[in-house]
Amino acid sequence: YETIQEDFLKYAHLPAMTKDHYRVDIGSNIEFIEEIPSAVLHGAEGIGLYRTEFIYINRDQLPTEEEHFAHYHQVVGVEGLRWSTIRTFDLGGDKFTSDPKLAKEMNPQLGLRAIRFCLKEVEQFKVQLRAIIRASAYGKTRIMFPMISGIEEIREAKRIFNDVMRDLIEEDIPVGRDIEIGVMIEVPSAGIVADELAKEVDFFSIGTNDLIQYVLAIDRINERVGYLYEPLHPAVLRLIQQIVSAGHRNGIRVEMCGEMAGEPLYALILLGLELDELSMNPLAIPRMKKIIQNSTLKESRELLDKVLILHSATEIRDYVEHYMRQRFPDEFPENGP
Amino acid sequence: YETIQEDFLKYAHLPAMTKDHYRVDIGSNIEFIEEIPSAVLHGAEGIGLYRTEFIYINRDQLPTEEEHFAHYHQVVGVEGLRWSTIRTFDLGGDKFTSDPKLAKEMNPQLGLRAIRFCLKEVEQFKVQLRAIIRASAYGKTRIMFPMISGIEEIREAKRIFNDVMRDLIEEDIPVGRDIEIGVMIEVPSAGIVADELAKEVDFFSIGTNDLIQYVLAIDRINERVGYLYEPLHPAVLRLIQQIVSAGHRNGIRVEMCGEMAGEPLYALILLGLELDELSMNPLAIPRMKKIIQNSTLKESRELLDKVLILHSATEIRDYVEHYMRQRFPDEFPENGP
Ligand SMILES: [Mg+2]
Ligand SMILES: [Mg+2]
């Protein structure tokens, strides 16, 4: 524990910059305002994923614009944080209300959720967008839409966003003028057409938890198939590489906010993929920064190139684990996790 | 109806060959032996997908090897059919038995099904494989494994297949010596690593129903999101093109057996994708053959190239519908479906 504390002090508040000067922004995934001090303490440079579902759940009535605003206002413009990325509502309709017409779905993961639900319940979606845009007057705000599957959905979401923005301006309500709009890339189709989506937005945020589930067609909370969940599956790495490349070719930033982004074992793979931001649980930040600070982009690219020519997920995992144990023996002891 | 009969006689029993001499094999999807005469009558040249799930369902005990064999024996070597492609068990474990330990899953489409289940219940899988391999002594047999997500699974399935084959040979039981082994490409990861999978098998069969669902992260039988199901989504077309290309670069045949393969509106798109076989409902065959016989590969490639540079599924659908109505006004009347 002492060692951890020592590392913590040494690495957490320096940038995640490699020895050959490649810098990755480090964000924090949070759900509650109360987590912000911990994020700052552990070295987050921004909020990379602020989940807003909790505002809706365990209540009888839909939240008002003022309730939304009260939360978002506290998330943007926090001293010491450079940005806040707010994700719009990302659950199925059953989380909004106990309305029986929102019947249980057979495969809720493949159902009416996230942006699909919001594009259907536009008035409720607008309430959230108004609050986010109002909050943007108080600090650097990014907004991102979950579960986008193609260009029609992001265009429609942007159209609604622009309507709300115009309404607020007409009402003389202060708004931020530099809100960035992004899409989460977590539906496989979005990854495959990332070159088209990149022309529509300011950034991508790769949601690896869902992306991996859909790419491999598994529900990872189902313990019978959890063994198939594999961030190092060659299909996952190839698709991420294609997404980053599509983003960069179109001049936009590409972030990652799934659990994969906070796993130290993958640090060099993530560097090699040239992600611009990694957003993770606050507690994961110091160790990830430490590894990045002791790596080079050059070796990371070489490692990625090497594993991308391997044939199976098993071979890739073995190779990465072996490499990381050799390279960072203190971080990944041979008999370690 | 008279016109349909006339077309039927004229086109159904000629090959699906374009005017510039590109030939597509036409298979039939069947579930019951009783459908075979209809498949032959409507112009099927082989069985492209024989579903075997019905052998397991609505019964108390698992089917024996002899029961399996009795079915498969009738499917292979049918006069007038050049091949029979048998798909191994493709459902979740709940279809095998009413065993309560096979609990209901939250997202069964993302659960323990198809090859995942078979690789876990190896003894039961071997019973089916023995029967298929025995049947292969009586006619051209292809076997394909559903829901393969990566190279480990196909290698494991092949290893079990080879064990069963060796056992049968040791027991002096007649077996076919030219069984072809294929994978269904229906999990997105399989499509993305198709170049690796192609080195392991004799053919691919693209299962578009599931592939489209997983690529778009929708359950198409869920009416709330069925509107998102779109075979002409650019991500779907790109991925199929990549799968065909990976197969052909590695010298293997690429088939399609999802509903998309039997939709006349997509005939030129499917030709442009250069699929080697289309397998469909018997009743869909005559019309599909007619359109193919009146098309050219050249125009099909041009159409595909044209739609692949469009930006959205909506634009692609509009373009294809307009093109097909102009090109085949009798088949796709302006006020038609
Ligand atoms: Mg997600
Ligand atoms: Mg399927």
XYZ file of C-alpha atoms and ligand atoms in Angstrom:
676
model
C 0.000 0.000 0.000
C 2.885 2.345 0.792
C 4.256 1.763 -2.699
C 0.906 2.593 -4.182
C 0.758 5.837 -2.221
C 4.247 6.736 -3.331
C 3.468 6.039 -6.982
C 0.261 7.910 -6.595
C 2.022 11.095 -5.525
C 4.634 10.715 -8.183
C 2.513 9.965 -11.249
C -1.095 10.954 -10.741
C -0.750 14.672 -11.279
C 1.635 14.595 -14.194
C 0.278 14.247 -17.709
C 0.030 10.793 -19.264
C 2.929 11.463 -21.585
C 5.178 8.772 -22.955
C 8.959 9.041 -22.850
C 8.834 9.974 -26.526
C 6.374 12.774 -25.748
C 3.074 11.335 -26.929
C 0.360 12.624 -24.650
C -2.971 10.987 -23.913
C -5.670 12.941 -22.126
C -6.972 11.159 -19.068
C -10.617 11.436 -18.160
C -12.708 9.950 -15.442
C -15.970 8.035 -15.697
C -18.396 9.153 -13.024
C -22.013 8.707 -12.148
C -22.423 11.026 -9.165
C -21.256 14.538 -8.405
C -19.752 13.178 -5.201
C -17.144 11.311 -7.226
C -15.614 14.472 -8.681
C -13.184 15.176 -5.802
C -11.859 11.646 -6.084
C -11.433 12.054 -9.826
C -9.434 15.245 -9.321
C -7.412 13.700 -6.494
C -6.478 10.690 -8.606
C -5.301 12.761 -11.519
C -8.260 13.059 -13.885
C -7.843 15.934 -16.317
C -11.495 15.988 -17.260
C -14.727 14.030 -16.977
C -14.731 11.674 -19.933
C -18.055 10.073 -19.167
C -20.744 11.502 -16.934
C -23.589 8.992 -16.812
C -27.011 10.571 -16.408
C -29.230 7.545 -15.929
C -29.367 7.875 -12.149
C -31.356 11.093 -12.547
C -34.218 9.052 -13.951
C -34.294 5.946 -11.867
C -36.020 5.115 -8.598
C -38.580 7.843 -8.873
C -42.228 8.288 -9.740
C -42.065 11.256 -12.049
C -39.769 12.332 -14.816
C -37.046 14.754 -13.730
C -37.610 18.400 -14.525
C -35.229 20.579 -16.501
C -34.181 22.272 -13.248
C -33.297 18.962 -11.644
C -31.210 18.011 -14.664
C -29.558 21.423 -14.664
C -28.695 21.262 -10.973
C -26.586 18.170 -11.649
C -24.968 19.261 -14.893
C -24.125 22.677 -13.513
C -21.982 20.998 -10.878
C -20.250 18.752 -13.391
C -19.054 21.440 -15.791
C -16.452 23.990 -14.871
C -14.939 22.112 -11.940
C -11.655 23.664 -10.885
C -8.777 21.569 -12.198
C -10.807 19.744 -14.837
C -10.480 20.792 -18.458
C -13.690 19.316 -19.834
C -16.841 17.437 -18.952
C -18.433 14.952 -21.309
C -22.095 14.347 -20.551
C -23.736 11.309 -22.058
C -27.436 11.563 -22.747
C -29.864 9.011 -21.343
C -28.566 5.499 -22.010
C -31.133 2.990 -20.852
C -34.302 1.344 -22.050
C -37.673 2.947 -21.664
C -38.436 0.814 -18.634
C -36.035 2.976 -16.657
C -38.006 6.137 -17.344
C -41.275 5.106 -15.810
C -43.148 2.088 -14.599
C -45.562 2.568 -17.472
C -46.815 -0.921 -18.379
C -46.862 -0.109 -22.089
C -43.078 -0.100 -21.928
C -43.194 -3.840 -21.806
C -40.241 -6.024 -20.964
C -38.231 -6.958 -24.011
C -36.929 -10.431 -24.806
C -33.436 -9.098 -25.581
C -33.251 -5.695 -23.893
C -29.623 -5.235 -24.951
C -30.888 -5.311 -28.531
C -33.974 -3.263 -27.808
C -35.392 0.221 -27.624
C -32.732 1.932 -25.548
C -30.478 4.963 -25.382
C -30.677 7.219 -28.430
C -33.379 5.014 -29.947
C -35.617 5.702 -27.027
C -34.734 9.410 -26.950
C -35.478 9.893 -30.643
C -38.905 8.410 -29.976
C -39.590 10.395 -26.808
C -38.379 13.692 -28.198
C -40.016 15.987 -25.665
C -38.316 14.211 -22.780
C -35.040 14.189 -24.694
C -35.331 17.958 -25.166
C -35.686 18.475 -21.420
C -32.299 16.839 -20.901
C -30.697 18.665 -23.826
C -31.943 22.052 -22.572
C -30.358 21.406 -19.197
C -27.055 20.281 -20.691
C -26.866 23.239 -23.049
C -27.701 25.646 -20.213
C -24.961 24.097 -18.083
C -22.508 24.551 -20.932
C -22.504 28.285 -20.207
C -20.514 27.479 -17.066
C -17.654 25.336 -18.366
C -16.224 23.304 -21.204
C -18.973 20.864 -22.120
C -19.051 17.923 -24.449
C -22.219 16.007 -25.123
C -22.370 12.523 -26.506
C -25.122 10.272 -27.766
C -25.081 6.575 -26.916
C -25.961 3.641 -29.214
C -25.794 5.517 -32.503
C -25.957 2.906 -35.273
C -25.768 5.067 -38.373
C -25.794 8.485 -39.874
C -29.562 9.002 -39.762
C -29.615 8.816 -35.978
C -26.813 11.279 -35.377
C -28.301 13.716 -37.882
C -31.642 13.480 -36.138
C -30.063 13.929 -32.700
C -28.135 16.959 -33.939
C -31.275 18.423 -35.475
C -33.047 18.193 -32.116
C -29.968 19.571 -30.360
C -29.920 22.531 -32.745
C -33.623 23.168 -32.208
C -33.093 23.266 -28.465
C -30.044 25.502 -28.807
C -32.006 27.920 -30.996
C -34.904 27.987 -28.525
C -32.557 28.808 -25.638
C -30.852 31.573 -27.582
C -34.247 33.023 -28.509
C -35.177 32.925 -24.830
C -31.971 34.805 -23.991
C -30.811 32.003 -21.739
C -27.007 31.768 -21.465
C -25.489 28.886 -23.400
C -21.956 27.751 -24.088
C -20.807 28.546 -27.593
C -18.225 25.802 -27.813
C -20.151 22.659 -26.927
C -18.666 19.711 -28.717
C -20.933 16.970 -30.008
C -19.818 13.372 -30.108
C -21.123 9.893 -30.696
C -20.368 6.841 -28.709
C -19.064 4.139 -30.973
C -20.442 0.998 -29.406
C -22.743 -0.472 -32.046
C -20.659 -2.414 -34.594
C -22.288 -0.644 -37.541
C -21.137 2.705 -36.155
C -17.585 1.410 -36.086
C -17.852 0.140 -39.639
C -19.167 3.472 -40.957
C -17.035 5.592 -38.642
C -15.631 7.480 -41.642
C -19.125 8.776 -42.405
C -20.014 9.516 -38.787
C -16.757 11.406 -38.302
C -17.972 14.035 -40.750
C -20.960 14.728 -38.504
C -19.376 15.168 -35.080
C -16.516 16.674 -33.075
C -15.396 13.483 -31.392
C -15.887 9.762 -30.975
C -15.996 7.967 -27.676
C -15.534 4.237 -28.031
C -17.720 2.429 -25.518
C -15.856 -0.838 -25.373
C -18.170 -2.609 -22.941
C -21.041 -2.613 -25.395
C -18.921 -2.655 -28.524
C -17.210 -5.862 -27.447
C -20.517 -7.434 -26.469
C -22.126 -6.706 -29.790
C -19.089 -7.535 -31.893
C -18.861 -10.922 -30.210
C -22.635 -11.324 -29.839
C -22.475 -11.994 -26.125
C -24.095 -10.582 -23.032
C -21.168 -10.368 -20.697
C -23.235 -10.303 -17.546
C -24.476 -13.738 -18.618
C -21.998 -15.946 -16.801
C -22.538 -18.758 -19.287
C -20.892 -16.775 -22.095
C -18.756 -14.322 -20.130
C -15.728 -16.438 -21.064
C -16.072 -15.135 -24.630
C -15.715 -11.483 -23.580
C -12.256 -10.559 -24.831
C -11.031 -6.994 -25.375
C -7.972 -8.424 -27.109
C -10.006 -10.358 -29.693
C -8.465 -9.489 -33.060
C -11.862 -8.357 -34.357
C -12.114 -5.855 -31.500
C -8.608 -4.496 -32.003
C -9.058 -4.227 -35.763
C -12.351 -2.422 -35.410
C -10.961 0.017 -32.847
C -7.999 0.707 -35.094
C -10.354 1.376 -37.982
C -12.445 3.735 -35.816
C -9.414 5.722 -34.654
C -8.093 5.926 -38.171
C -11.454 7.119 -39.524
C -11.651 9.747 -36.792
C -8.141 11.026 -37.298
C -8.430 11.107 -41.090
C -11.393 13.411 -40.543
C -9.620 15.520 -37.966
C -11.641 14.560 -34.918
C -10.604 13.276 -31.512
C -11.157 9.646 -30.566
C -11.658 8.708 -26.935
C -12.336 5.462 -25.173
C -14.536 5.227 -22.094
C -15.200 1.512 -21.630
C -13.542 -0.559 -18.936
C -10.867 -1.560 -21.406
C -9.563 2.027 -21.225
C -8.657 1.654 -17.550
C -6.935 -1.712 -17.674
C -3.166 -1.288 -17.162
C -2.424 -4.537 -18.988
C -3.751 -2.919 -22.158
C -1.908 0.379 -21.679
C 0.543 -0.096 -24.535
C -2.104 -1.530 -26.831
C -4.221 1.570 -26.168
C -1.224 3.818 -26.825
C -0.479 1.919 -30.016
C -4.069 2.475 -31.104
C -3.364 6.218 -30.711
C -6.445 7.042 -28.728
C -6.555 10.726 -27.794
C -8.258 10.235 -24.453
C -8.723 7.360 -22.066
C -11.513 7.758 -19.559
C -11.692 5.417 -16.607
C -12.636 4.830 -13.000
C -10.775 7.432 -10.882
C -8.960 4.737 -8.936
C -7.446 3.322 -12.127
C -5.826 6.583 -13.182
C -2.554 6.679 -11.204
C -1.392 3.249 -12.312
C -2.353 3.859 -15.914
C -0.478 7.170 -15.896
C 2.563 5.510 -14.405
C 2.729 2.883 -17.122
C 2.186 5.394 -19.895
C 4.863 7.686 -18.490
C 7.316 4.787 -18.558
C 6.449 3.676 -22.104
C 7.107 4.954 -25.574
C 4.688 5.399 -28.425
C 7.246 3.645 -30.617
C 7.239 0.413 -28.619
C 3.467 0.588 -28.290
C 3.005 0.796 -32.043
C 5.421 -2.077 -32.501
C 3.541 -4.177 -29.947
C 0.230 -3.452 -31.649
C 1.613 -4.261 -35.093
C 2.974 -7.486 -33.716
C -0.268 -8.663 -32.128
C -2.392 -7.656 -35.105
C -0.707 -10.293 -37.235
C -1.429 -13.029 -34.699
C -4.349 -15.293 -35.570
C -6.415 -15.685 -32.430
C -7.500 -13.889 -29.298
C -5.656 -16.485 -27.222
C -2.363 -15.820 -28.945
C -2.806 -12.077 -28.591
C -3.590 -12.300 -24.889
C -0.609 -14.558 -24.252
C 1.667 -12.244 -26.172
C 0.478 -9.072 -24.445
C 0.664 -10.624 -20.983
C 4.140 -11.921 -21.611
C 5.298 -8.602 -23.028
C 3.874 -6.548 -20.183
C 5.330 -8.856 -17.514
C 8.760 -8.602 -19.042
C 8.484 -4.885 -19.559
C 6.911 -3.898 -16.236
C 7.803 -6.716 -13.825
C 6.807 -4.683 -10.776
C 3.383 -3.891 -12.174
C 2.620 -7.356 -13.526
C 4.349 -9.933 -11.335
C 4.590 -13.406 -12.850
C 2.268 -14.841 -10.202
C 0.061 -11.782 -10.269
C -3.518 -11.384 -11.444
C -50.835 -15.632 -61.355
C -50.688 -16.882 -64.950
C -47.655 -14.683 -65.550
C -45.979 -16.128 -62.526
C -46.583 -19.666 -63.772
C -45.198 -18.770 -67.184
C -42.088 -17.199 -65.688
C -41.755 -20.151 -63.430
C -41.547 -22.613 -66.325
C -39.208 -20.374 -68.227
C -36.665 -19.480 -65.575
C -36.754 -21.860 -62.633
C -34.853 -24.739 -64.176
C -32.183 -22.764 -65.933
C -29.054 -21.735 -64.061
C -28.927 -18.325 -62.387
C -26.526 -16.998 -64.986
C -26.276 -13.369 -65.941
C -26.269 -12.199 -69.550
C -22.516 -11.770 -69.239
C -22.155 -15.370 -68.044
C -21.620 -14.968 -64.307
C -23.246 -17.903 -62.591
C -24.542 -18.002 -59.034
C -25.459 -21.330 -57.464
C -28.973 -21.360 -56.073
C -29.699 -23.291 -52.915
C -32.779 -23.754 -50.860
C -33.282 -23.253 -47.135
C -35.319 -26.066 -45.660
C -36.306 -27.365 -42.271
C -38.195 -30.555 -43.122
C -37.549 -33.369 -45.547
C -41.034 -32.781 -46.925
C -39.866 -29.468 -48.404
C -37.325 -31.094 -50.712
C -39.714 -31.791 -53.622
C -40.809 -28.149 -53.572
C -37.169 -27.036 -53.580
C -36.436 -29.199 -56.626
C -39.618 -28.083 -58.358
C -38.828 -24.416 -57.871
C -35.350 -24.750 -59.268
C -33.046 -25.273 -56.294
C -29.708 -26.752 -57.335
C -28.815 -27.833 -53.827
C -29.820 -27.489 -50.196
C -27.965 -24.434 -48.943
C -29.285 -24.577 -45.405
C -30.812 -27.585 -43.739
C -31.884 -26.573 -40.259
C -31.660 -29.343 -37.685
C -33.258 -27.767 -34.643
C -36.638 -29.415 -35.179
C -35.043 -32.778 -34.399
C -34.519 -31.611 -30.840
C -37.623 -29.714 -29.960
C -40.957 -30.780 -28.524
C -39.664 -34.019 -27.078
C -38.695 -35.473 -23.729
C -35.439 -37.169 -24.599
C -32.481 -36.240 -26.698
C -32.576 -37.655 -30.228
C -30.459 -40.734 -30.861
C -27.801 -41.005 -33.541
C -30.167 -43.175 -35.590
C -32.899 -40.571 -35.470
C -30.469 -37.922 -36.645
C -29.174 -40.215 -39.355
C -32.648 -41.049 -40.644
C -33.190 -37.367 -41.404
C -29.778 -36.572 -42.826
C -29.759 -39.656 -45.010
C -32.845 -38.326 -46.784
C -31.358 -34.875 -47.239
C -28.120 -35.865 -48.945
C -27.999 -37.415 -52.387
C -31.430 -36.251 -53.542
C -31.798 -36.700 -57.278
C -31.382 -33.382 -59.023
C -29.640 -31.656 -56.124
C -25.891 -31.152 -56.267
C -25.154 -30.625 -52.593
C -26.710 -30.517 -49.132
C -25.463 -28.153 -46.451
C -26.393 -29.292 -42.968
C -26.158 -26.773 -40.168
C -25.419 -28.141 -36.723
C -27.705 -27.359 -33.795
C -28.396 -23.621 -33.666
C -30.418 -22.847 -30.581
C -29.929 -22.224 -26.896
C -29.686 -25.013 -24.400
C -33.297 -24.535 -23.379
C -34.311 -26.191 -26.648
C -32.510 -29.421 -25.804
C -34.336 -30.295 -22.654
C -36.596 -28.831 -20.060
C -33.754 -29.140 -17.569
C -34.253 -26.325 -15.046
C -30.505 -25.749 -14.731
C -30.633 -24.366 -18.263
C -32.116 -21.203 -16.881
C -33.695 -18.505 -18.977
C -31.241 -15.886 -20.086
C -31.815 -12.140 -19.972
C -30.597 -11.697 -23.556
C -30.879 -15.134 -25.169
C -29.716 -13.780 -28.540
C -26.433 -12.941 -26.819
C -26.333 -16.116 -24.782
C -25.193 -19.718 -24.715
C -26.477 -20.889 -28.068
C -25.480 -22.708 -31.232
C -21.795 -23.652 -31.406
C -21.228 -22.256 -27.909
C -23.672 -24.717 -26.486
C -22.348 -27.594 -28.621
C -18.745 -26.984 -27.565
C -19.931 -27.242 -23.991
C -22.117 -30.318 -24.484
C -19.576 -32.194 -26.556
C -21.078 -35.661 -26.206
C -24.408 -34.508 -27.568
C -22.623 -32.585 -30.325
C -20.785 -35.764 -31.302
C -24.055 -37.661 -31.677
C -25.151 -35.159 -34.323
C -21.743 -35.099 -36.020
C -21.627 -38.899 -36.247
C -25.000 -38.946 -37.964
C -24.032 -36.200 -40.419
C -20.734 -37.847 -41.293
C -22.448 -41.213 -41.764
C -25.008 -39.594 -44.071
C -22.178 -38.054 -46.090
C -21.436 -41.510 -47.506
C -24.654 -41.181 -49.513
C -24.261 -37.804 -51.231
C -22.401 -34.515 -51.437
C -22.481 -33.144 -47.899
C -21.429 -29.849 -46.476
C -21.540 -29.148 -42.784
C -21.575 -25.735 -41.216
C -21.259 -24.418 -37.712
C -23.447 -21.511 -36.575
C -22.419 -18.541 -34.411
C -18.668 -18.932 -34.743
C -17.081 -15.780 -33.292
C -13.394 -16.476 -33.794
C -10.721 -18.904 -34.742
C -10.647 -20.801 -31.442
C -14.214 -21.989 -31.863
C -13.826 -23.251 -35.414
C -10.593 -25.022 -34.518
C -12.304 -26.711 -31.595
C -15.320 -27.684 -33.699
C -13.020 -29.118 -36.374
C -11.048 -31.034 -33.764
C -14.251 -32.678 -32.505
C -15.349 -33.314 -36.089
C -12.019 -35.017 -36.827
C -12.288 -37.132 -33.689
C -15.720 -38.316 -34.757
C -14.548 -38.982 -38.300
C -11.598 -41.025 -37.003
C -13.884 -43.032 -34.709
C -16.222 -43.868 -37.580
C -13.379 -44.915 -39.833
C -11.986 -47.130 -37.078
C -15.424 -48.677 -36.698
C -15.487 -49.372 -40.460
C -18.619 -47.320 -40.876
C -18.947 -45.770 -44.355
C -18.266 -42.035 -44.475
C -18.046 -39.485 -47.256
C -14.506 -38.511 -48.088
C -15.332 -35.106 -49.506
C -17.353 -33.463 -46.757
C -16.807 -29.726 -46.843
C -16.655 -27.792 -43.601
C -17.917 -24.242 -43.363
C -18.679 -21.554 -40.861
C -21.681 -19.349 -40.771
C -20.609 -15.748 -40.729
C -23.243 -14.112 -38.568
C -21.349 -12.800 -35.553
C -19.717 -9.456 -36.445
C -16.322 -10.563 -35.135
C -16.345 -13.487 -37.560
C -16.891 -11.058 -40.402
C -14.080 -8.824 -39.213
C -11.598 -11.727 -38.967
C -12.950 -13.544 -42.016
C -9.470 -13.582 -43.543
C -8.262 -15.755 -40.661
C -11.348 -17.984 -40.603
C -11.072 -18.560 -44.358
C -7.815 -20.406 -43.791
C -9.631 -22.920 -41.588
C -12.640 -23.893 -43.695
C -13.913 -24.794 -47.152
C -16.687 -22.234 -47.324
C -18.468 -19.372 -45.622
C -22.212 -19.025 -45.369
C -23.287 -15.525 -44.445
C -26.292 -15.666 -42.152
C -27.663 -12.216 -42.759
C -30.597 -12.412 -40.347
C -28.326 -12.640 -37.343
C -25.428 -10.711 -38.840
C -27.638 -7.688 -39.459
C -29.144 -7.924 -35.995
C -25.785 -8.008 -34.275
C -24.144 -5.406 -36.494
C -26.993 -3.008 -35.761
C -27.486 -4.220 -32.183
C -31.176 -4.880 -32.634
C -33.513 -7.777 -32.064
C -35.593 -7.686 -35.190
C -38.474 -9.627 -33.732
C -38.785 -6.774 -31.229
C -41.290 -4.590 -33.009
C -40.047 -1.497 -31.180
C -36.705 -1.596 -32.998
C -37.603 -3.577 -36.113
C -37.533 -0.286 -38.046
C -33.748 -0.286 -37.666
C -33.334 -3.649 -39.419
C -31.827 -2.702 -42.775
C -29.982 -5.120 -45.064
C -28.903 -2.133 -47.165
C -27.239 -0.338 -44.234
C -23.793 0.679 -45.487
C -22.172 -1.131 -42.554
C -23.870 -4.362 -43.597
C -22.894 -4.026 -47.246
C -19.316 -3.117 -46.378
C -18.955 -6.024 -44.010
C -20.417 -8.495 -46.526
C -18.075 -7.175 -49.177
C -15.150 -7.640 -46.816
C -16.265 -11.209 -46.018
C -16.590 -12.173 -49.685
C -13.253 -10.622 -50.467
C -11.544 -12.446 -47.588
C -13.079 -15.724 -48.704
C -12.127 -15.320 -52.340
C -8.584 -14.183 -51.566
C -8.227 -17.454 -49.696
C -9.818 -19.511 -52.442
C -13.017 -20.509 -50.676
C -16.651 -20.200 -51.670
C -18.896 -17.617 -50.027
C -22.604 -18.271 -49.753
C -25.478 -16.370 -48.237
C -28.413 -18.070 -46.567
C -30.240 -15.301 -44.715
C -33.514 -13.823 -45.921
C -31.599 -11.108 -47.692
C -30.414 -13.752 -50.171
C -33.948 -14.370 -51.411
C -35.123 -10.792 -51.813
C -35.420 -9.913 -55.527
C -34.957 -6.209 -54.818
C -31.408 -6.992 -53.689
C -30.606 -9.294 -56.612
C -28.151 -6.960 -58.320
C -26.555 -5.929 -55.035
C -25.998 -9.610 -54.253
C -24.542 -10.186 -57.711
C -22.295 -7.158 -57.285
C -21.085 -8.600 -53.997
C -20.049 -11.681 -56.008
C -21.575 -14.255 -53.738
C -21.049 -17.774 -55.055
C -24.322 -19.161 -53.789
C -27.619 -17.713 -52.685
C -29.799 -19.992 -50.602
C -33.426 -19.085 -50.043
C -36.971 -20.188 -49.483
C -37.948 -22.451 -52.417
C -40.780 -20.138 -53.448
C -38.351 -17.241 -53.886
C -36.154 -19.055 -56.383
C -37.939 -18.584 -59.728
C -38.222 -14.814 -59.450
C -34.635 -14.451 -58.236
C -33.408 -16.585 -61.142
C -35.415 -14.547 -63.609
C -33.892 -11.268 -62.446
C -30.365 -12.670 -62.415
C -30.806 -14.110 -65.905
C -31.830 -10.680 -67.151
C -28.976 -8.808 -65.456
C -25.276 -8.446 -66.020
C -22.465 -8.746 -63.534
C -21.096 -5.507 -64.953
C -24.168 -3.430 -64.129
C -24.404 -5.130 -60.730
C -20.859 -4.175 -59.846
C -21.508 -0.628 -61.010
C -24.661 -0.429 -58.906
C -22.825 -1.714 -55.843
C -19.932 0.699 -56.351
C -22.415 3.510 -56.689
C -24.336 2.737 -53.489
C -21.205 2.120 -51.451
C -20.231 5.768 -51.788
C -23.599 6.944 -50.528
C -23.661 8.087 -46.908
C -26.711 6.538 -45.304
C -28.945 3.497 -45.378
C -31.843 5.707 -46.463
C -29.986 6.983 -49.512
C -28.906 3.471 -50.460
C -32.425 2.078 -50.178
C -33.866 4.916 -52.238
C -31.204 4.462 -54.877
C -31.612 0.685 -55.136
C -35.398 0.888 -55.250
C -35.312 3.526 -57.938
C -32.747 1.611 -59.972
C -34.617 -1.686 -59.790
C -37.943 -0.074 -60.700
C -36.430 1.538 -63.734
C -34.549 -1.579 -64.708
C -37.267 -4.174 -64.075
C -40.552 -2.264 -64.248
C -42.615 -5.454 -64.486
C -41.010 -6.934 -61.395
C -41.075 -3.785 -59.284
C -44.062 -1.686 -60.308
C -43.989 1.915 -59.113
C -46.990 1.335 -56.848
C -45.770 -2.119 -55.874
C -44.575 -3.397 -52.523
Mg -23.014 1.487 -23.766
Mg -28.269 -17.463 -37.140
